[in-house]
Coordinates of C-alpha atoms and ligand atoms in Angstrom, one line a residue:
M1 CA 162.1 195.1 140.7
K2 CA 164.1 198.1 139.7
E3 CA 166.3 197.4 136.7
K4 CA 169.9 198.6 136.6
R5 CA 170.4 201.7 134.4
N6 CA 172.1 200.8 131.1
S7 CA 174.6 202.8 129.2
F8 CA 175.8 202.8 125.6
S9 CA 178.9 200.7 125.5
S10 CA 180.8 203.1 123.2
S11 CA 180.5 206.7 122.2
L12 CA 180.1 205.4 118.6
G13 CA 177.0 203.5 119.8
F14 CA 175.6 206.6 121.3
V15 CA 176.4 208.8 118.2
L16 CA 174.8 206.3 115.8
A17 CA 171.7 205.9 118.0
A18 CA 171.3 209.6 118.4
A19 CA 172.0 210.2 114.7
G20 CA 169.5 207.4 114.0
S21 CA 166.9 209.5 115.8
A22 CA 167.9 212.7 114.1
V23 CA 168.0 211.3 110.6
G24 CA 164.5 210.7 109.6
L25 CA 161.8 211.6 107.1
G26 CA 162.7 215.3 107.7
N27 CA 166.1 214.9 106.3
I28 CA 165.0 212.9 103.3
W29 CA 162.0 214.7 102.0
R30 CA 161.6 218.0 103.9
F31 CA 165.1 219.3 103.7
P32 CA 165.5 218.9 99.9
Y33 CA 162.1 220.3 99.3
L34 CA 162.8 223.4 101.4
A35 CA 166.2 223.9 99.8
A36 CA 164.7 223.8 96.4
K37 CA 162.0 226.3 97.4
D38 CA 164.3 228.6 99.3
G39 CA 167.0 229.6 96.8
G40 CA 169.2 226.6 96.9
G41 CA 172.6 227.4 98.3
L42 CA 171.3 230.3 100.4
F43 CA 169.2 227.8 102.4
L44 CA 172.1 225.5 102.8
L45 CA 174.3 228.3 104.1
V46 CA 171.8 229.5 106.6
Y47 CA 171.1 226.0 107.7
I48 CA 174.7 225.2 108.4
I49 CA 175.3 228.4 110.3
L50 CA 172.2 227.7 112.4
A51 CA 173.3 224.1 113.0
L52 CA 176.7 225.2 114.4
T53 CA 175.1 227.8 116.7
F54 CA 171.5 227.1 117.6
G55 CA 171.5 223.4 116.9
F56 CA 174.6 222.7 118.8
T57 CA 173.3 224.7 121.9
M58 CA 170.1 222.7 122.0
I59 CA 171.6 219.3 121.7
V60 CA 174.5 219.9 124.1
S61 CA 172.0 221.1 126.7
E62 CA 169.7 218.2 126.5
V63 CA 172.4 215.5 126.4
A64 CA 174.0 217.1 129.4
I65 CA 170.7 217.2 131.3
G66 CA 170.3 213.5 130.7
R67 CA 173.8 212.5 131.6
K68 CA 173.9 214.7 134.8
T69 CA 170.6 213.5 136.2
K70 CA 170.7 209.9 134.9
Q71 CA 167.0 210.3 134.3
S72 CA 164.8 210.2 131.3
A73 CA 162.7 213.2 130.3
L74 CA 159.8 212.8 132.7
T75 CA 161.9 213.0 135.8
A76 CA 165.1 214.7 134.6
Y77 CA 163.9 218.4 134.6
G78 CA 162.5 218.1 138.1
R79 CA 165.8 216.7 139.4
L80 CA 167.5 219.9 138.3
H81 CA 164.9 222.3 139.6
R82 CA 161.8 220.9 141.3
P83 CA 159.4 223.7 140.2
S84 CA 160.4 223.0 136.6
R85 CA 159.3 219.4 136.7
W86 CA 156.3 220.2 134.4
L87 CA 158.9 220.6 131.6
G88 CA 159.5 216.9 132.1
G89 CA 155.8 216.2 131.8
L90 CA 155.8 218.1 128.5
A91 CA 159.0 216.4 127.3
S92 CA 157.4 213.0 127.6
L93 CA 153.9 214.0 126.4
I94 CA 155.5 215.1 123.0
P95 CA 157.0 211.7 122.0
F96 CA 153.8 210.1 123.3
L97 CA 151.8 212.2 120.8
I98 CA 154.2 211.8 117.9
L99 CA 154.9 208.1 118.1
P100 CA 151.5 206.9 116.9
Y101 CA 151.4 209.1 113.8
Y102 CA 155.1 208.5 113.0
C103 CA 154.3 204.8 112.9
V104 CA 151.4 205.4 110.6
I105 CA 153.8 207.2 108.2
G106 CA 156.2 204.4 108.7
G107 CA 153.4 202.1 107.5
W108 CA 153.0 204.3 104.3
V109 CA 156.7 204.0 103.6
L110 CA 156.5 200.2 104.1
K111 CA 153.7 200.1 101.5
Y112 CA 155.9 201.8 98.9
A113 CA 158.9 199.7 99.8
I114 CA 156.8 196.6 99.2
A115 CA 155.3 198.0 96.0
F116 CA 158.7 198.6 94.5
L117 CA 160.1 195.3 95.9
T118 CA 157.4 193.3 94.2
G119 CA 157.8 195.2 90.9
S120 CA 154.6 197.2 91.0
G121 CA 156.4 200.5 91.2
T122 CA 154.7 201.8 88.0
A123 CA 151.3 201.4 89.7
A124 CA 152.6 203.4 92.7
A125 CA 153.4 206.2 90.3
G126 CA 149.8 206.5 89.1
A127 CA 147.7 209.4 89.9
G128 CA 145.5 208.8 92.9
Y129 CA 147.5 205.8 94.2
F130 CA 148.6 207.5 97.4
T131 CA 145.1 208.9 98.2
G132 CA 143.6 205.5 97.3
F133 CA 145.9 203.8 99.7
I134 CA 145.5 206.1 102.7
T135 CA 141.8 206.2 102.4
S136 CA 141.4 202.4 102.3
T137 CA 140.2 200.9 105.6
T138 CA 142.4 198.0 106.6
E139 CA 145.8 198.1 104.9
P140 CA 147.2 201.3 106.4
V141 CA 146.2 200.0 109.9
V142 CA 147.9 196.7 109.3
L143 CA 151.1 198.2 108.0
D144 CA 151.1 200.7 110.9
L145 CA 150.9 197.8 113.3
V146 CA 153.7 195.9 111.6
F147 CA 156.0 199.0 111.8
L148 CA 155.0 199.6 115.4
A149 CA 155.6 196.0 116.3
A150 CA 159.1 196.1 114.9
T151 CA 159.8 199.2 116.8
A152 CA 158.5 197.8 120.1
F153 CA 160.5 194.6 119.6
I154 CA 163.7 196.6 119.5
I155 CA 162.8 198.7 122.5
F156 CA 161.8 195.6 124.4
R157 CA 165.4 194.2 123.9
G158 CA 166.8 197.3 125.7
V159 CA 169.4 199.9 125.2
N160 CA 172.4 197.7 124.3
K161 CA 170.9 194.7 122.7
G162 CA 168.2 196.7 121.0
I163 CA 168.9 200.3 120.2
E164 CA 172.6 200.3 120.1
A165 CA 173.0 197.0 118.3
I166 CA 170.5 197.9 115.6
S167 CA 171.8 201.4 115.1
K168 CA 175.3 200.2 114.6
V169 CA 174.1 198.1 111.7
L170 CA 171.4 200.2 110.2
M171 CA 173.1 203.6 110.2
P172 CA 176.2 202.6 108.1
V173 CA 173.8 200.7 105.7
L174 CA 171.7 203.8 105.4
L175 CA 174.6 206.0 104.7
L176 CA 175.8 203.6 101.9
F177 CA 172.3 203.6 100.4
V178 CA 172.1 207.4 100.4
I179 CA 175.6 207.8 98.8
G180 CA 174.8 205.1 96.2
I181 CA 171.5 206.7 95.2
A182 CA 173.0 210.2 95.2
V183 CA 175.8 209.1 92.8
F184 CA 173.2 207.4 90.6
S185 CA 171.1 210.5 90.5
L186 CA 174.0 212.5 89.2
T187 CA 174.5 210.1 86.3
I188 CA 171.0 210.3 85.1
R189 CA 171.0 211.2 81.4
A190 CA 169.5 214.5 80.2
H191 CA 165.8 214.4 79.4
E192 CA 164.0 217.1 77.4
G193 CA 167.1 219.2 77.5
R194 CA 167.5 219.1 81.3
S195 CA 170.6 217.5 82.8
A196 CA 171.3 216.3 86.3
L197 CA 174.2 218.8 86.7
Q198 CA 171.8 221.6 86.0
G199 CA 169.6 220.2 88.7
L200 CA 172.6 220.1 91.1
K201 CA 173.2 223.7 90.3
V202 CA 169.6 224.6 91.3
Y203 CA 170.3 222.9 94.6
L204 CA 173.8 224.3 95.4
V205 CA 174.1 227.8 93.9
P206 CA 172.4 230.5 95.9
N207 CA 169.7 232.1 93.9
L208 CA 168.9 235.6 95.0
T209 CA 167.1 236.9 92.0
G210 CA 163.9 238.7 93.0
M211 CA 164.6 238.1 96.7
H212 CA 163.7 240.8 99.2
L213 CA 164.6 241.1 102.8
K214 CA 161.2 239.6 103.7
D215 CA 162.0 236.5 101.6
V216 CA 165.4 236.1 103.3
M217 CA 163.6 236.2 106.6
S218 CA 161.4 233.4 105.5
V219 CA 164.4 231.4 104.4
V220 CA 165.8 231.8 107.9
I221 CA 162.6 230.8 109.6
D222 CA 162.3 227.7 107.3
A223 CA 165.8 226.7 108.0
M224 CA 165.4 227.1 111.7
G225 CA 162.1 225.1 111.8
Q226 CA 163.8 222.4 109.7
L227 CA 166.9 222.2 111.9
F228 CA 164.8 222.2 115.1
Y229 CA 162.8 219.3 113.8
S230 CA 165.7 217.5 112.3
I231 CA 168.0 217.2 115.4
S232 CA 165.3 215.6 117.6
V233 CA 165.5 218.1 120.4
A234 CA 162.5 219.2 122.5
M235 CA 161.0 215.8 122.5
G236 CA 162.7 214.1 125.5
I237 CA 164.8 212.0 123.2
M238 CA 168.3 213.6 123.6
V239 CA 167.7 213.8 127.4
T240 CA 166.9 210.1 127.5
Y241 CA 169.8 209.0 125.2
G242 CA 172.0 211.4 127.2
S243 CA 171.1 209.5 130.4
Y244 CA 172.7 206.4 128.8
F245 CA 175.9 208.3 127.9
R246 CA 178.8 207.3 130.0
D247 CA 180.5 209.8 132.3
D248 CA 183.9 209.1 130.9
H249 CA 183.0 209.7 127.3
N250 CA 183.5 213.0 125.5
L251 CA 180.1 214.7 125.2
M252 CA 181.0 217.6 123.0
K253 CA 182.8 215.5 120.5
S254 CA 179.8 213.1 120.2
V255 CA 177.4 216.0 119.8
N256 CA 179.5 217.4 116.9
Q257 CA 179.5 214.0 115.3
I258 CA 175.7 213.7 115.6
E259 CA 175.2 217.1 113.9
F260 CA 177.7 216.2 111.2
F261 CA 175.9 213.0 110.4
D262 CA 172.5 214.5 110.4
T263 CA 173.5 217.4 108.1
L264 CA 175.5 215.1 105.8
V265 CA 172.5 212.9 105.2
A266 CA 170.2 215.8 104.7
F267 CA 172.6 217.3 102.2
L268 CA 173.1 214.1 100.3
A269 CA 169.3 213.6 100.3
G270 CA 169.2 216.8 98.3
V271 CA 171.9 215.5 95.9
M272 CA 169.8 212.4 95.5
I273 CA 166.4 213.9 95.0
I274 CA 166.8 217.3 93.4
P275 CA 168.7 216.4 90.2
A276 CA 166.4 213.4 89.6
V277 CA 163.2 215.4 90.1
F278 CA 164.6 218.3 88.0
V279 CA 165.5 216.1 85.1
F280 CA 162.1 214.3 84.9
L281 CA 159.7 216.9 86.2
G282 CA 161.5 220.2 85.6
E283 CA 162.2 223.1 87.8
E284 CA 158.5 224.0 88.2
G285 CA 157.5 220.5 89.0
M286 CA 160.2 220.4 91.6
R287 CA 159.2 223.6 93.4
S288 CA 155.6 222.9 93.4
S289 CA 155.9 219.3 94.6
G290 CA 156.0 220.4 98.2
P291 CA 155.5 217.8 100.9
G292 CA 153.9 215.4 98.4
L293 CA 157.4 215.1 96.9
M294 CA 158.1 211.8 98.5
F295 CA 154.9 209.8 98.0
E296 CA 153.8 211.3 94.7
A297 CA 156.6 213.0 92.8
L298 CA 159.3 210.5 93.5
P299 CA 157.4 207.4 92.4
R300 CA 156.7 209.3 89.2
V301 CA 160.5 209.9 88.8
F302 CA 161.2 206.2 89.4
A303 CA 158.6 205.2 86.8
E304 CA 160.2 207.6 84.3
M305 CA 163.6 205.9 84.8
G306 CA 162.3 202.8 83.0
S307 CA 163.5 199.3 83.8
I308 CA 166.0 200.4 86.5
G309 CA 163.4 202.5 88.2
N310 CA 162.0 199.6 90.3
A311 CA 165.3 198.8 91.7
V312 CA 166.2 202.4 92.5
G313 CA 162.7 203.0 94.0
C314 CA 163.0 199.9 96.1
M315 CA 166.4 200.9 97.4
F316 CA 165.1 204.4 98.1
F317 CA 162.1 203.3 100.1
V318 CA 164.0 200.6 102.0
M319 CA 166.5 203.4 103.0
V320 CA 163.6 205.7 104.1
L321 CA 162.2 202.8 106.1
L322 CA 165.5 202.3 108.0
A323 CA 165.6 206.0 108.7
A324 CA 162.0 206.1 110.0
L325 CA 162.6 203.0 112.1
T326 CA 165.5 204.4 114.0
S327 CA 163.5 207.6 114.7
A328 CA 160.5 205.7 115.9
M329 CA 162.7 203.7 118.2
S330 CA 163.9 206.9 119.9
L331 CA 160.4 208.2 120.3
M332 CA 159.3 205.0 122.0
E333 CA 162.4 204.8 124.1
A334 CA 161.7 208.3 125.4
V335 CA 158.2 207.3 126.6
V336 CA 159.2 203.8 127.9
A337 CA 162.2 205.1 129.8
S338 CA 160.1 207.8 131.4
L339 CA 157.6 205.1 132.6
I340 CA 160.5 203.0 134.0
D341 CA 162.1 205.9 135.8
A342 CA 159.0 207.6 137.1
F343 CA 157.0 204.6 138.2
G344 CA 159.6 201.9 138.6
W345 CA 157.9 199.7 135.9
T346 CA 159.9 196.9 134.2
R347 CA 161.0 197.5 130.6
S348 CA 158.7 194.8 129.3
R349 CA 155.6 196.2 131.1
A350 CA 156.3 199.8 129.9
T351 CA 156.9 198.6 126.3
V352 CA 153.8 196.5 126.1
F353 CA 151.7 199.4 127.6
E354 CA 153.1 202.0 125.3
A355 CA 152.8 199.8 122.2
A356 CA 149.2 199.1 123.0
V357 CA 148.4 202.8 123.4
A358 CA 150.2 203.7 120.2
A359 CA 148.4 200.9 118.3
A360 CA 145.0 202.2 119.4
M361 CA 145.9 205.8 118.6
G362 CA 147.4 204.7 115.3
A363 CA 144.2 203.1 114.2
V364 CA 142.2 206.2 115.0
I365 CA 144.7 208.2 113.0
C366 CA 144.3 205.9 110.0
F367 CA 140.5 206.1 110.3
G368 CA 140.9 209.9 110.1
Y369 CA 141.1 209.3 106.3
N370 CA 137.9 207.3 106.0
F371 CA 135.4 206.7 108.8
L372 CA 136.4 209.7 110.8
Y373 CA 137.1 212.0 108.0
F374 CA 136.7 215.7 108.5
E375 CA 138.5 218.8 107.3
A376 CA 139.9 221.2 109.9
V377 CA 141.8 224.3 109.1
L378 CA 144.9 225.0 111.2
P379 CA 145.9 228.5 112.5
N380 CA 148.6 228.6 109.8
G381 CA 146.0 228.1 107.1
S382 CA 146.6 224.5 106.0
K383 CA 143.9 221.9 105.9
A384 CA 144.2 219.1 108.4
Q385 CA 143.1 215.6 109.4
I386 CA 143.9 213.9 112.7
L387 CA 147.5 213.2 111.8
D388 CA 148.1 216.8 110.8
I389 CA 146.5 218.1 114.0
L390 CA 148.7 215.9 116.2
D391 CA 151.7 216.9 114.1
Y392 CA 150.8 220.6 114.4
L393 CA 150.2 220.5 118.1
S394 CA 153.4 218.7 118.9
N395 CA 155.8 220.2 116.4
N396 CA 154.5 223.7 116.1
I397 CA 153.2 224.5 119.6
L398 CA 154.5 222.1 122.3
M399 CA 158.1 221.6 121.0
P400 CA 158.9 225.3 120.8
L401 CA 157.3 225.8 124.2
L402 CA 159.4 223.1 125.8
A403 CA 162.5 224.4 124.1
I404 CA 161.9 227.9 125.4
G405 CA 161.3 226.5 128.8
T406 CA 164.6 224.5 128.6
C407 CA 166.5 227.7 127.6
I408 CA 165.0 229.6 130.5
L409 CA 165.8 226.8 133.0
I410 CA 169.4 226.5 131.9
G411 CA 170.1 230.1 131.0
W412 CA 168.5 231.8 133.9
I413 CA 167.6 229.3 136.7
I414 CA 170.3 226.7 137.0
K415 CA 172.7 228.7 134.9
P416 CA 174.8 227.7 131.9
K417 CA 177.6 226.8 134.2
T418 CA 175.7 223.6 135.2
V419 CA 175.8 222.4 131.6
I420 CA 179.4 223.6 131.0
D421 CA 180.6 221.8 134.2
E422 CA 178.8 218.6 133.1
V423 CA 180.4 218.7 129.7
T424 CA 183.9 219.4 130.9
K425 CA 183.9 217.3 134.0
N426 CA 186.8 215.1 132.8
G427 CA 188.8 218.2 131.7
E428 CA 187.4 218.2 128.2
R429 CA 187.4 221.5 126.3
F430 CA 184.1 223.3 125.8
G431 CA 184.6 224.9 122.4
R432 CA 182.3 227.8 121.5
R433 CA 181.7 228.4 125.2
G434 CA 180.9 232.1 125.1
L435 CA 178.7 231.5 122.1
Y436 CA 176.8 228.8 124.1
V437 CA 176.1 231.1 127.0
V438 CA 174.8 233.9 124.7
M439 CA 172.8 231.5 122.7
I440 CA 171.1 229.7 125.5
R441 CA 170.3 232.9 127.5
F442 CA 169.3 235.3 124.7
I443 CA 169.4 234.3 121.1
A444 CA 167.9 230.8 121.2
P445 CA 164.8 231.7 123.2
V446 CA 164.1 234.7 120.9
L447 CA 164.6 232.6 117.8
L448 CA 162.2 230.0 119.3
F449 CA 159.7 232.6 120.1
V450 CA 159.8 233.8 116.5
L451 CA 159.3 230.2 115.4
L452 CA 156.3 229.8 117.7
L453 CA 154.8 233.0 116.4
G454 CA 155.4 231.8 112.8
S455 CA 153.7 228.5 113.6
V456 CA 150.5 230.1 114.9
G457 CA 150.3 232.1 111.7
V458 CA 151.3 235.6 112.9
F459 CA 153.5 236.2 109.8
K460 CA 150.8 235.0 107.3
Ligands
LIG501 N1 164.5 214.2 113.4 C1 163.7 213.4 112.5 C2 163.8 213.8 111.1 O1 164.5 214.7 110.8 C3 162.2 213.4 112.9 C4 161.9 212.8 114.2 C5 160.6 213.0 114.6 C6 162.7 212.0 114.9 C7 160.2 212.4 115.7 C8 162.3 211.4 116.0 C9 161.1 211.6 116.4 O2 163.0 213.4 110.3

């Protein structure tokens, strides 16, 4: 039986669900880490400019494709232009590849949330704790499955009773947690002569000393890569959520709100993390923490805080867990909705199928740290296990390719007017219209191509 297509009951429901997708691990650990590395305020400035130009162009396009075709990723692109239907295939392959490892990381976050909840935060700060955990054989698989099951349950309940209802509760809670921890972080007392306010300065004030043009270029590339990842475009998600966006709601306004929410949480995550890490681990500790910031440096910071550390750590990891859950939901929905639209499956059948595949793939990914351990080297020079390979393939290769394809489809084949007409069909204003046309036809594809070259290690 073909089920009736749902739609989000309010634009707020849509905005919170889409922001739930956008706000994820990237906002919380990757953004602050890049900002600290890339000259503080300079990174922020570049990021905001890119969000208002490039980011806005990509999200508007995808949401409009979804709403116009009323199809999820797999079938939407082909509806617009039959020969471009392979883009739909790519757009559903990407979330299919990401979901399994995203849930594995969700399981890691769950592990830390439980550790801090049960008062064993100090142990979590010990050297080797993280490696010890991910190389163990059963626990990571079990926690991955728990996280995946929670995600599948929400998707099983559908667009309104599942995604929309959950996002409306979790997103405001998440924002409160982030604000709470950020305020706390600013009140941390100085330690070894370093104060929280100095840390805040490192984050906010542009630091151009010793920067050459080449370094500025790399800041721009970092900011673009981060933005691209953060707004959840080029993975079929915004098309799918857009297909549930009602025709009489204002698309442009909602897109601006999503971007605002996403950037706000990323910004506040910096306020939350950078001063705390600066006070306890110093400027060098902060810059060199890299991606290990969340699972290794932060637990150390919480341990340094003394008795209150467990509570703050617990609050932090629960908050990250919420952020990861709403992102995982959107990934699974993109795949499930594609199965429903393309093959006429029921939601329950599609959900059970996708959950089973993601569970099997997740187990293989976890075993990549023990039974199936090997060390590969990626084209960009970093060492990789199964998880990193999937991440590299989807984020660095497939996503830029899909995004370039989308720009060509809209910019040159079906023309920007198709999107503009969709956005303004109830007489709404399309602000930044000229900018949109130039972005989608010329600038965005070029930027994405540079990003792709960067990913395959051309600038190394
Ligand atoms: N946009 C999310 C973030 O910033 C990442 C994400 C990845 C979301 C995959 C959904 C799917 O962390």
